[in-house]
Coordinates of C-alpha atoms in Angstrom, one line a residue:
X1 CA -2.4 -31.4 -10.4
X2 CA -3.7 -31.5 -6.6
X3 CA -4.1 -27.7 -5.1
X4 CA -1.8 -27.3 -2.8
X5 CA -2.3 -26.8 1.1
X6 CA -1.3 -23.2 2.7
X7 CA 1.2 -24.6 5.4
X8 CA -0.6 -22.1 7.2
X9 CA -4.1 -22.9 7.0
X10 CA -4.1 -23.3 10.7
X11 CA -3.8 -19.4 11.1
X12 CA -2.8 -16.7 13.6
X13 CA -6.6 -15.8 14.6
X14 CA -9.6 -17.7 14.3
X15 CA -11.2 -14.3 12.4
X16 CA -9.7 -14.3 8.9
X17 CA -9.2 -10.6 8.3
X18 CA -7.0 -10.4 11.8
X19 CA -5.1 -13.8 10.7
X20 CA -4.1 -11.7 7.3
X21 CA -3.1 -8.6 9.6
X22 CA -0.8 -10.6 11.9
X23 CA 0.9 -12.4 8.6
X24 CA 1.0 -9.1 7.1
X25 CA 2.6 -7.3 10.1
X26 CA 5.2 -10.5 10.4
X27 CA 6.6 -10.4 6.8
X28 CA 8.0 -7.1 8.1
X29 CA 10.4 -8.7 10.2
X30 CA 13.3 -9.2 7.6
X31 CA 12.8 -5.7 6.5
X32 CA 13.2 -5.1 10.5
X33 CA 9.4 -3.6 10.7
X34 CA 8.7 -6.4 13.1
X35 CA 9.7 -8.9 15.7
X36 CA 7.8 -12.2 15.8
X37 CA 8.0 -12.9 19.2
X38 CA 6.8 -9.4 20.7
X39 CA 3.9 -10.0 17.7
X40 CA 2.6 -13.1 18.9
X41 CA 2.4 -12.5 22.3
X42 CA 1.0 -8.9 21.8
X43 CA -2.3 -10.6 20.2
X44 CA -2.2 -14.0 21.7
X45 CA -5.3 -13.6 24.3
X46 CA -7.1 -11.3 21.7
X47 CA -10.8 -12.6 21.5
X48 CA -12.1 -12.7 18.1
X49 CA -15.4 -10.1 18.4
X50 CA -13.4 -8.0 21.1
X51 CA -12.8 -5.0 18.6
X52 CA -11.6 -3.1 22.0
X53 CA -9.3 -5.5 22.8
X54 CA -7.6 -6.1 19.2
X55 CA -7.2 -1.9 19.2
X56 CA -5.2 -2.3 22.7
X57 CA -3.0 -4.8 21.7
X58 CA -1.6 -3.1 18.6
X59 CA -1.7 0.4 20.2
X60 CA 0.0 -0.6 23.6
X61 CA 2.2 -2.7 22.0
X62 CA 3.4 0.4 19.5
X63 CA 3.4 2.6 22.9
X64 CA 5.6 0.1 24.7
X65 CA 8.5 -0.6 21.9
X66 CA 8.1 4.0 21.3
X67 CA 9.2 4.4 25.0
X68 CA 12.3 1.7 24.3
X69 CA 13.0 3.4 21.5
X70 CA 12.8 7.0 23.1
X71 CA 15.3 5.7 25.9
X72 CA 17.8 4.4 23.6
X73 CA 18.0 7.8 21.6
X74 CA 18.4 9.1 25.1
X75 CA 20.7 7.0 25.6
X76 CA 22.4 7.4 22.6
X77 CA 22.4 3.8 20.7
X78 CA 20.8 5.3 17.8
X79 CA 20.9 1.7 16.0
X80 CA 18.5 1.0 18.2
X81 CA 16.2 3.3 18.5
X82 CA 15.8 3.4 15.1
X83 CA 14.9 -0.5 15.5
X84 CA 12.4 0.4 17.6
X85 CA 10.7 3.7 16.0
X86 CA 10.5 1.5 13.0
X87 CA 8.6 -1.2 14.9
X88 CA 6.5 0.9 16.5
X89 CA 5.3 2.5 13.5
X90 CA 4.3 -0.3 12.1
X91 CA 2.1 -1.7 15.3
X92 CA 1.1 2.0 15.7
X93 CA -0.6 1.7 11.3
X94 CA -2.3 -1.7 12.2
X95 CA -4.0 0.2 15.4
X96 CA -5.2 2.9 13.1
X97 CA -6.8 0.2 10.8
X98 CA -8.1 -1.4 13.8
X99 CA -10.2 1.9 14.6
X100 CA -12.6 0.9 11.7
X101 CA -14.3 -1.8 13.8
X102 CA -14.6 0.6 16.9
X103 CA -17.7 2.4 17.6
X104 CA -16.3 5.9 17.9
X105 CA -13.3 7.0 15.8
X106 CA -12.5 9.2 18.3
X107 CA -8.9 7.3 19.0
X108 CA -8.2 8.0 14.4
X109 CA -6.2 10.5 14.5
X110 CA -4.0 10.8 18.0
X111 CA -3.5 6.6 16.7
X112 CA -1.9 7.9 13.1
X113 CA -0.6 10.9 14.6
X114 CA 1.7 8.3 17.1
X115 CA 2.3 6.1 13.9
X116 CA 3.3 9.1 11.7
X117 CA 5.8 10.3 14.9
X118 CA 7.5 7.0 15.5
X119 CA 8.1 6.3 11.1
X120 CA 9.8 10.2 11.1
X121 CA 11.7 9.7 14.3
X122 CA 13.1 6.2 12.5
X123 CA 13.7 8.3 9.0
X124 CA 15.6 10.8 11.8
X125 CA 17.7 8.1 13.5
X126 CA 18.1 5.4 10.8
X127 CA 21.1 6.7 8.9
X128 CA 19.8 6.3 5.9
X129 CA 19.9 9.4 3.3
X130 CA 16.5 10.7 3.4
X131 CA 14.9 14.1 2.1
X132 CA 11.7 15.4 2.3
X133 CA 10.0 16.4 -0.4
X134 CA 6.6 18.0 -1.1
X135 CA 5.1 17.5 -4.3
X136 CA 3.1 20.5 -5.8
X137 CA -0.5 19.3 -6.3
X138 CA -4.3 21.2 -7.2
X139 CA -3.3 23.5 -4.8
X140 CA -1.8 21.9 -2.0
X141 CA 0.9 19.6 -1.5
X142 CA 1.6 15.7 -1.0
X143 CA 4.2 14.9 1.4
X144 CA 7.2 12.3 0.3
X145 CA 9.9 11.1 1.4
X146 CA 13.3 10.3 -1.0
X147 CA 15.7 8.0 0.0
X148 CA 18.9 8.5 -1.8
X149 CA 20.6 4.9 -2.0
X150 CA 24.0 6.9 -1.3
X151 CA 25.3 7.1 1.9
X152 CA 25.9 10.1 3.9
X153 CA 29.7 10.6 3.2
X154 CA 29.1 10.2 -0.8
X155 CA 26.0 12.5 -0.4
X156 CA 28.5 15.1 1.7
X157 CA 30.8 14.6 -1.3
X158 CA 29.0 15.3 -4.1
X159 CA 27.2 18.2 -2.3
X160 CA 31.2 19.6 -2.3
X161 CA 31.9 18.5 -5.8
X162 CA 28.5 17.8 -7.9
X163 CA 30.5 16.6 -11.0
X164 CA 31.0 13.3 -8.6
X165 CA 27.6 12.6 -9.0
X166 CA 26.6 9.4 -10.9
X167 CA 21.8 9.1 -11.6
X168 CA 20.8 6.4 -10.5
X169 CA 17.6 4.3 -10.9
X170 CA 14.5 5.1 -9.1
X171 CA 11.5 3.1 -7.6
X172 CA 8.5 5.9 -6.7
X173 CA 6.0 3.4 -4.8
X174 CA 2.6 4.1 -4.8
X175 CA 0.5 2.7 -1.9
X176 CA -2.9 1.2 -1.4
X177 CA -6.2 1.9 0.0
X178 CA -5.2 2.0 3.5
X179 CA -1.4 0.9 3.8
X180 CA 1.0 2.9 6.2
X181 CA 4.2 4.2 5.2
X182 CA 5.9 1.7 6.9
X183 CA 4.1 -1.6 5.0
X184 CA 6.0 0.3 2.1
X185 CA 9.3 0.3 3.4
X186 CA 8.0 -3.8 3.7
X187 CA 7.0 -3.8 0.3
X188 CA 9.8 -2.2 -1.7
X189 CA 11.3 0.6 -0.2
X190 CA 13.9 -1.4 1.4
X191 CA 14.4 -3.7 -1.0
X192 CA 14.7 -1.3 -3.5
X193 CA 17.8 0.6 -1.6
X194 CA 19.5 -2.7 -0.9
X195 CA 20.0 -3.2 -4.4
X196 CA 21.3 0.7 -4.9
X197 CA 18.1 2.1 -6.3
X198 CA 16.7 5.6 -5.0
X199 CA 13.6 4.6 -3.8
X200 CA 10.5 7.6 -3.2
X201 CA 7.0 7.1 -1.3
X202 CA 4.4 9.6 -0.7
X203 CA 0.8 10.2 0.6
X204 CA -1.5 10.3 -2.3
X205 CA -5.1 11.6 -2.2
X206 CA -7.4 9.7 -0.1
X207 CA -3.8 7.9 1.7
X208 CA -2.6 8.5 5.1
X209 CA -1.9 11.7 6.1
X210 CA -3.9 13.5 2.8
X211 CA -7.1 11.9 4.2
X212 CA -6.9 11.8 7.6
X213 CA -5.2 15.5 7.9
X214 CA -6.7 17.1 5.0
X215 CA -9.9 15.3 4.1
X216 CA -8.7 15.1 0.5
X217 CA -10.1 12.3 -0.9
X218 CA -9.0 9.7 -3.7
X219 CA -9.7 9.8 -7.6
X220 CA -9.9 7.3 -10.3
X221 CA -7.7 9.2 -12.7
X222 CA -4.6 8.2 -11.2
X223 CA -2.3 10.0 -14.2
X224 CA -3.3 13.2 -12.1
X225 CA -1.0 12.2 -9.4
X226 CA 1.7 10.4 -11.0
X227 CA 2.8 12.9 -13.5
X228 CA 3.4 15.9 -10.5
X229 CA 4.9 13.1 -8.5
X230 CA 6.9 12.0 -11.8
X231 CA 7.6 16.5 -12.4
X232 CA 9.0 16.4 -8.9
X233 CA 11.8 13.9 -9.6
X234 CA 12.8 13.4 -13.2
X235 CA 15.3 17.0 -13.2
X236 CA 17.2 16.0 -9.9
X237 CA 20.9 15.2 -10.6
X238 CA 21.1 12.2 -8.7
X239 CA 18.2 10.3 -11.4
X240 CA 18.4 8.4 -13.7
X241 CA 15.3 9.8 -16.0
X242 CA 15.5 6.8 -18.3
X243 CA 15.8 4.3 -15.6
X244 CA 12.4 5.3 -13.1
X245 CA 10.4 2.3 -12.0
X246 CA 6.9 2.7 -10.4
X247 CA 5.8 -0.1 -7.8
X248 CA 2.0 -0.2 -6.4
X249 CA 1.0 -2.3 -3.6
X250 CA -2.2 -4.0 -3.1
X251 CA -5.3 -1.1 -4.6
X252 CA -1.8 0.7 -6.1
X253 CA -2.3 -2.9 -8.6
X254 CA -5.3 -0.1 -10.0
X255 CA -3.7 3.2 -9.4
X256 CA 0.1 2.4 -11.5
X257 CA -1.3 0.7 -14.6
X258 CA -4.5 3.6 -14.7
X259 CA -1.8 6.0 -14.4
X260 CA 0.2 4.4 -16.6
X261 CA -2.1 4.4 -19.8
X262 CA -1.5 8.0 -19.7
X263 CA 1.7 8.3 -18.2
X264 CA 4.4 6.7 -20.3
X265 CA 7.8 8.4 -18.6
X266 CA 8.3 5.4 -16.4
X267 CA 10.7 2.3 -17.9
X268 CA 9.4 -0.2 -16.0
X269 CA 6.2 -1.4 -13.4
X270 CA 5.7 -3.8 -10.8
X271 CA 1.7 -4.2 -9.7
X272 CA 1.4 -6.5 -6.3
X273 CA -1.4 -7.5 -7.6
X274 CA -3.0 -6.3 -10.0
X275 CA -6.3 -5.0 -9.5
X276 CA -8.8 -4.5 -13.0
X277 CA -12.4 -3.3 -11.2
X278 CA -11.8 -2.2 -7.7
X279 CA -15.6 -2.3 -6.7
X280 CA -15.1 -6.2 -7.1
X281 CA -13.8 -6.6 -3.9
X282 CA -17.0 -4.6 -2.3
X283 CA -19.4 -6.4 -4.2
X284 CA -18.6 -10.0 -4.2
X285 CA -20.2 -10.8 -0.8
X286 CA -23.8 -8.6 -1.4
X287 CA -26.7 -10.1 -1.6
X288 CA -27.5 -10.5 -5.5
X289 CA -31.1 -8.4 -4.6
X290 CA -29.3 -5.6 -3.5
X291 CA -26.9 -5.5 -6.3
X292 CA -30.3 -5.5 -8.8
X293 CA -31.3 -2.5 -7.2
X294 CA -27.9 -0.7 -7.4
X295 CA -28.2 -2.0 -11.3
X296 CA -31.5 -0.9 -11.9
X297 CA -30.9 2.9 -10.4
X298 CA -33.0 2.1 -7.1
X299 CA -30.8 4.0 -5.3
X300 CA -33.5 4.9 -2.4
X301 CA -34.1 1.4 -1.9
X302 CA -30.5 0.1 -2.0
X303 CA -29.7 2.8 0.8
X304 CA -32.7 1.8 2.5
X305 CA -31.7 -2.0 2.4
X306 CA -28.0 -1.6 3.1
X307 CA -28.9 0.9 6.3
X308 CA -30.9 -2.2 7.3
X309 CA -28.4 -4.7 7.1
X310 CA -25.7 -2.9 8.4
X311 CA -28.1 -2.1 11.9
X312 CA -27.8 -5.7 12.7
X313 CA -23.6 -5.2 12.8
X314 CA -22.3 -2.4 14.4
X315 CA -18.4 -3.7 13.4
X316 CA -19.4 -3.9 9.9
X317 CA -21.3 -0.5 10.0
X318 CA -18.0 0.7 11.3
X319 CA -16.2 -1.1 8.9
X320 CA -18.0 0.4 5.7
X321 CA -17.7 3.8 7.1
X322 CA -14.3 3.6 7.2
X323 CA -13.6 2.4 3.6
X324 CA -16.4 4.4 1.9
X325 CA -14.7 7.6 3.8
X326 CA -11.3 8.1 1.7
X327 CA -14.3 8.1 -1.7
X328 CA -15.4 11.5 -0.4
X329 CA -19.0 10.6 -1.0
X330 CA -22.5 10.2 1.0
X331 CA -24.6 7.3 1.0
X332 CA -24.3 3.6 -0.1
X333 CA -25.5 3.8 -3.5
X334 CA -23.4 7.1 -4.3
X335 CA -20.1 5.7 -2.3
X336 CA -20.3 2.4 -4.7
X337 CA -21.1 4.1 -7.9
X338 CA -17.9 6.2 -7.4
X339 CA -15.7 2.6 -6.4
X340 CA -17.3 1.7 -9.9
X341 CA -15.1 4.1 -11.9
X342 CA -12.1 2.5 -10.8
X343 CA -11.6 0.1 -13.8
X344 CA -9.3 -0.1 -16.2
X345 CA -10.9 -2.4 -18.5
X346 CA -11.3 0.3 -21.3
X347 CA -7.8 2.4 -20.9
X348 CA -5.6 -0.9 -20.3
X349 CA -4.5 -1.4 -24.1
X350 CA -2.8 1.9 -23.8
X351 CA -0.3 1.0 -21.6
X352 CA 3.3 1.4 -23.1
X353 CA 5.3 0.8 -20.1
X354 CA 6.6 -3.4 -19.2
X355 CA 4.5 -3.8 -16.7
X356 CA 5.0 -7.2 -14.2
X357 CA 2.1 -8.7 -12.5
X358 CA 1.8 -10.6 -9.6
X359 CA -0.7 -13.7 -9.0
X360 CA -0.6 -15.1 -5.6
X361 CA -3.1 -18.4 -4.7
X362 CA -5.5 -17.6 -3.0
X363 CA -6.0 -14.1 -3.7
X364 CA -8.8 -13.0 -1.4
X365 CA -9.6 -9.8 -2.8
X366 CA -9.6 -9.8 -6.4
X367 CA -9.6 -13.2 -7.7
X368 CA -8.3 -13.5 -11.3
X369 CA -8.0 -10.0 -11.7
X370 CA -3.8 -10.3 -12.1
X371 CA -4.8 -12.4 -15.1
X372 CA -7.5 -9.7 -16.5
X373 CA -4.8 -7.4 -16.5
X374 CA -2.3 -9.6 -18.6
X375 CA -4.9 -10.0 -20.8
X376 CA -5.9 -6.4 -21.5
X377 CA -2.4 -5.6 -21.8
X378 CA -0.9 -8.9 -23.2
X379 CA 2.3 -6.6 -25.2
X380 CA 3.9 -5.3 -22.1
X381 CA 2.5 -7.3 -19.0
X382 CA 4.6 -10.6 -17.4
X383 CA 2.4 -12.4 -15.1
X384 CA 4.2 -14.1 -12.1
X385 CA 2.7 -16.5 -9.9
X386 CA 3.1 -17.5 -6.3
X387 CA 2.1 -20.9 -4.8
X388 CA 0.8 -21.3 -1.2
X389 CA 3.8 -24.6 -1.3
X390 CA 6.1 -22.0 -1.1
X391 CA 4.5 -20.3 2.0
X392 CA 3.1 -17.1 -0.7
X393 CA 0.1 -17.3 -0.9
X394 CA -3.1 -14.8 -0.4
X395 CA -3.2 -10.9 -1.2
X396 CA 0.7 -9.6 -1.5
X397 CA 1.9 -12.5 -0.3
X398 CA 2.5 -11.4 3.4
X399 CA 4.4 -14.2 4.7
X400 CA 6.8 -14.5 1.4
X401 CA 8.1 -10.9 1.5
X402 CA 11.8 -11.9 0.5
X403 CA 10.5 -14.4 -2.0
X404 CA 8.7 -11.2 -3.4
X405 CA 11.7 -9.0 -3.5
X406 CA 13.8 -11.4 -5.2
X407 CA 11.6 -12.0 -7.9
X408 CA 10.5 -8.7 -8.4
X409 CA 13.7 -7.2 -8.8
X410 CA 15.8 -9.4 -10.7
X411 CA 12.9 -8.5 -13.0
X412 CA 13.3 -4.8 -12.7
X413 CA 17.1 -5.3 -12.3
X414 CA 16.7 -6.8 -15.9
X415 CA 14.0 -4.0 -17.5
X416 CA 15.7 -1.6 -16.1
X417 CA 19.3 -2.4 -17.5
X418 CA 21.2 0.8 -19.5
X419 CA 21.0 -0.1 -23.3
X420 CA 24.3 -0.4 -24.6
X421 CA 25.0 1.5 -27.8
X422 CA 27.6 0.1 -29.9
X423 CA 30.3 2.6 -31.2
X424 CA 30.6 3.4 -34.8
X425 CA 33.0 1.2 -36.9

């Protein structure tokens, strides 16, 4: 059969990583973490090398729809306002990403700080049912956020009378490398609650506020993570122990089913995509030379190369720094020895838990890796596919959000049905 054309091809921005942005920031919109029009006229005169410029847009644009939604909690239309915070947070997390390709990262943390404000002044405002919760981790703590998928007057209720209470099932949804709180609520979060689910997110090491706060840094051994996250939830009244789902969005595709060869309390998994050797996306565009000396141990020399290279690009320099810096390493050779240990190629077969996979065309990140993973774990992994005809295509399918949820859940809706024991004759 013919390969079929992204309708899209045409694109957003002549540079290919700000194209994916912009999609990425407009399959928000039917979650209500975007509007299309204030989008597209926010990075419409953007020139493609102006880094400066590409910062501004996001960042004023998050600044402008914070101050509508300040004046309507001041005004008291609390609907909207909690539009508007929820909009702004997600402008303010693409302006925090946009810091990589800017000289000084001065502008980091005020940018998150702003994003972090305007995503709790929407939990604050959006009448939704949410508790904060702080899982006990190695010392410290990672922050989360529950959202209980009963409303206010049945959570006042059962509060007076906690025999009303009925568990529930429960998504905990583990991010990416660099997502925002806010591209969860996108991703599964609200989905998740619109189909009565409890639904839980949380800064992990290396994520959000745990790096940029805290310095704390990631780890391969995601099982280290889960289960505290997992010790944190499974005695509450309100869930369903046998019915928790885990969900992990775009480098989660590595963290859930790593976790998960250890971890076997969840029912059921979703991975969007899945994600076998993490370092693959780091090394597929080196030079093959430098890669033979990171093979052959010649550390000294790859560092010396790589600091070569990257002289000629400040952006990219830029760029590096801020994806080597949630690894919690120095130097080039150390930073992608570390990425190395992310693979699950040898703990995959131990995965218990149904596990379904997504496979969008045109993956640009890991290629083929969905597929590695059904393979490795052909008992309990589903691979399902999305096409670029149906507007789904490339990494988590940015533009086919809705598509997503649909699928994804009538899957879990189905995994995670109660088993029906028949009564004794």
């Amino acid at each position: 059969m013919p390969a079929h054309h992204d309708p899209f091809d045409a694109g957003f921005s002549g540079d290919h990583d700000r194209d994916y942005e912009i999609r990425t920031v407009l399959g928000g919109a039917p979650s209500g973490a975007a509007d299309v029009g204030e989008v597209l006229a926010a990075v419409a005169h953007v020139r493609d090398k102006d880094h400066q410029g590409w910062f501004d847009a996001w960042h004023d644009l998050g600044d402008r729809v914070a101050r509508t939604a300040t004046d309507a909690a001041a005004a008291g239309h609390d609907a909207s306002a909690a539009a508007a915070f929820l909009r702004a947070s997600a402008y303010y997390a693409v302006a925090v990403d946009a810091v990589a390709a800017l000289e000084d990262d001065g502008l980091l943390l005020p940018t998150f700080r702003k994003h972090r404000d305007a995503w709790d002044r929407w939990v604050g405002t959006s009448g939704l049912v949410v508790e904060r919760i702080d899982v006990p981790y190695e010392g410290t703590t990672l922050p989360g956020y529950f959202f209980s998928a009963s409303d206010a007057a049945s959570t006042a209720a059962i509060a007076a009378d906690p025999g009303q209470v009925r568990p529930r099932r429960l998504l905990v949804a583990v991010n990416g490398s660099d997502g925002s709180l806010t591209s969860m609520w996108t991703a599964c979060l609200a989905g998740a609650l619109r189909r009565g689910y409890h639904a839980f997110v949380f800064d992990g090491p290396g994520q959000q506020s745990m790096l940029f706060e805290h310095q704390v840094p990631f780890r391969h051994d995601f099982e280290a993570v889960l289960t505290p996250v997992l010790d944190a939830l499974v005695d509450r009244h309100d869930v369903d122990a046998s019915r928790i789902a885990v969900y992990g969005s775009s480098q989660g595709g590595y963290w859930v089913p790593r976790a998960l060869a250890f971890e076997h309390r969840p029912a059921a998994a979703v991975v969007d995509p899945g994600v076998v050797q993490v370092a693959a996306s780091w090394t597929r565009t080196m030079p093959k030379t430098l890669l033979k000396l990171l093979d052959e141990g010649k550390d000294h020399a790859f560092d010396r190369d790589m600091d070569l290279g990257l002289r000629l690009s400040k952006a990219t320099a830029a760029t590096w720094r801020f994806r080597a810096r949630p690894y919690g390493v120095e130097g080039y050779a150390a930073t992608l020895r570390e990425v190395q240990k992310y693979d699950l190629r040898d703990v995959a077969s131990r995965i218990t838990t149904p596990l379904l996979v997504t496979a969008p065309e045109g993956e640009q990140f890991w290629p083929g890796q969905s597929e590695e993973l059904v393979r490795l774990a052909p008992d309990v992994a589903t691979l399902v596919r999305f096409t670029a005809a149906e507007g789904a295509s490339l990494h988590c399918q940015p533009l086919a959000r809705t598509l997503t949820e649909q699928r994804v859940f009538d899957w879990l809706d189905e995994a995670l049905a109660p088993v029906l024991v028949a009564a004794d004759d």
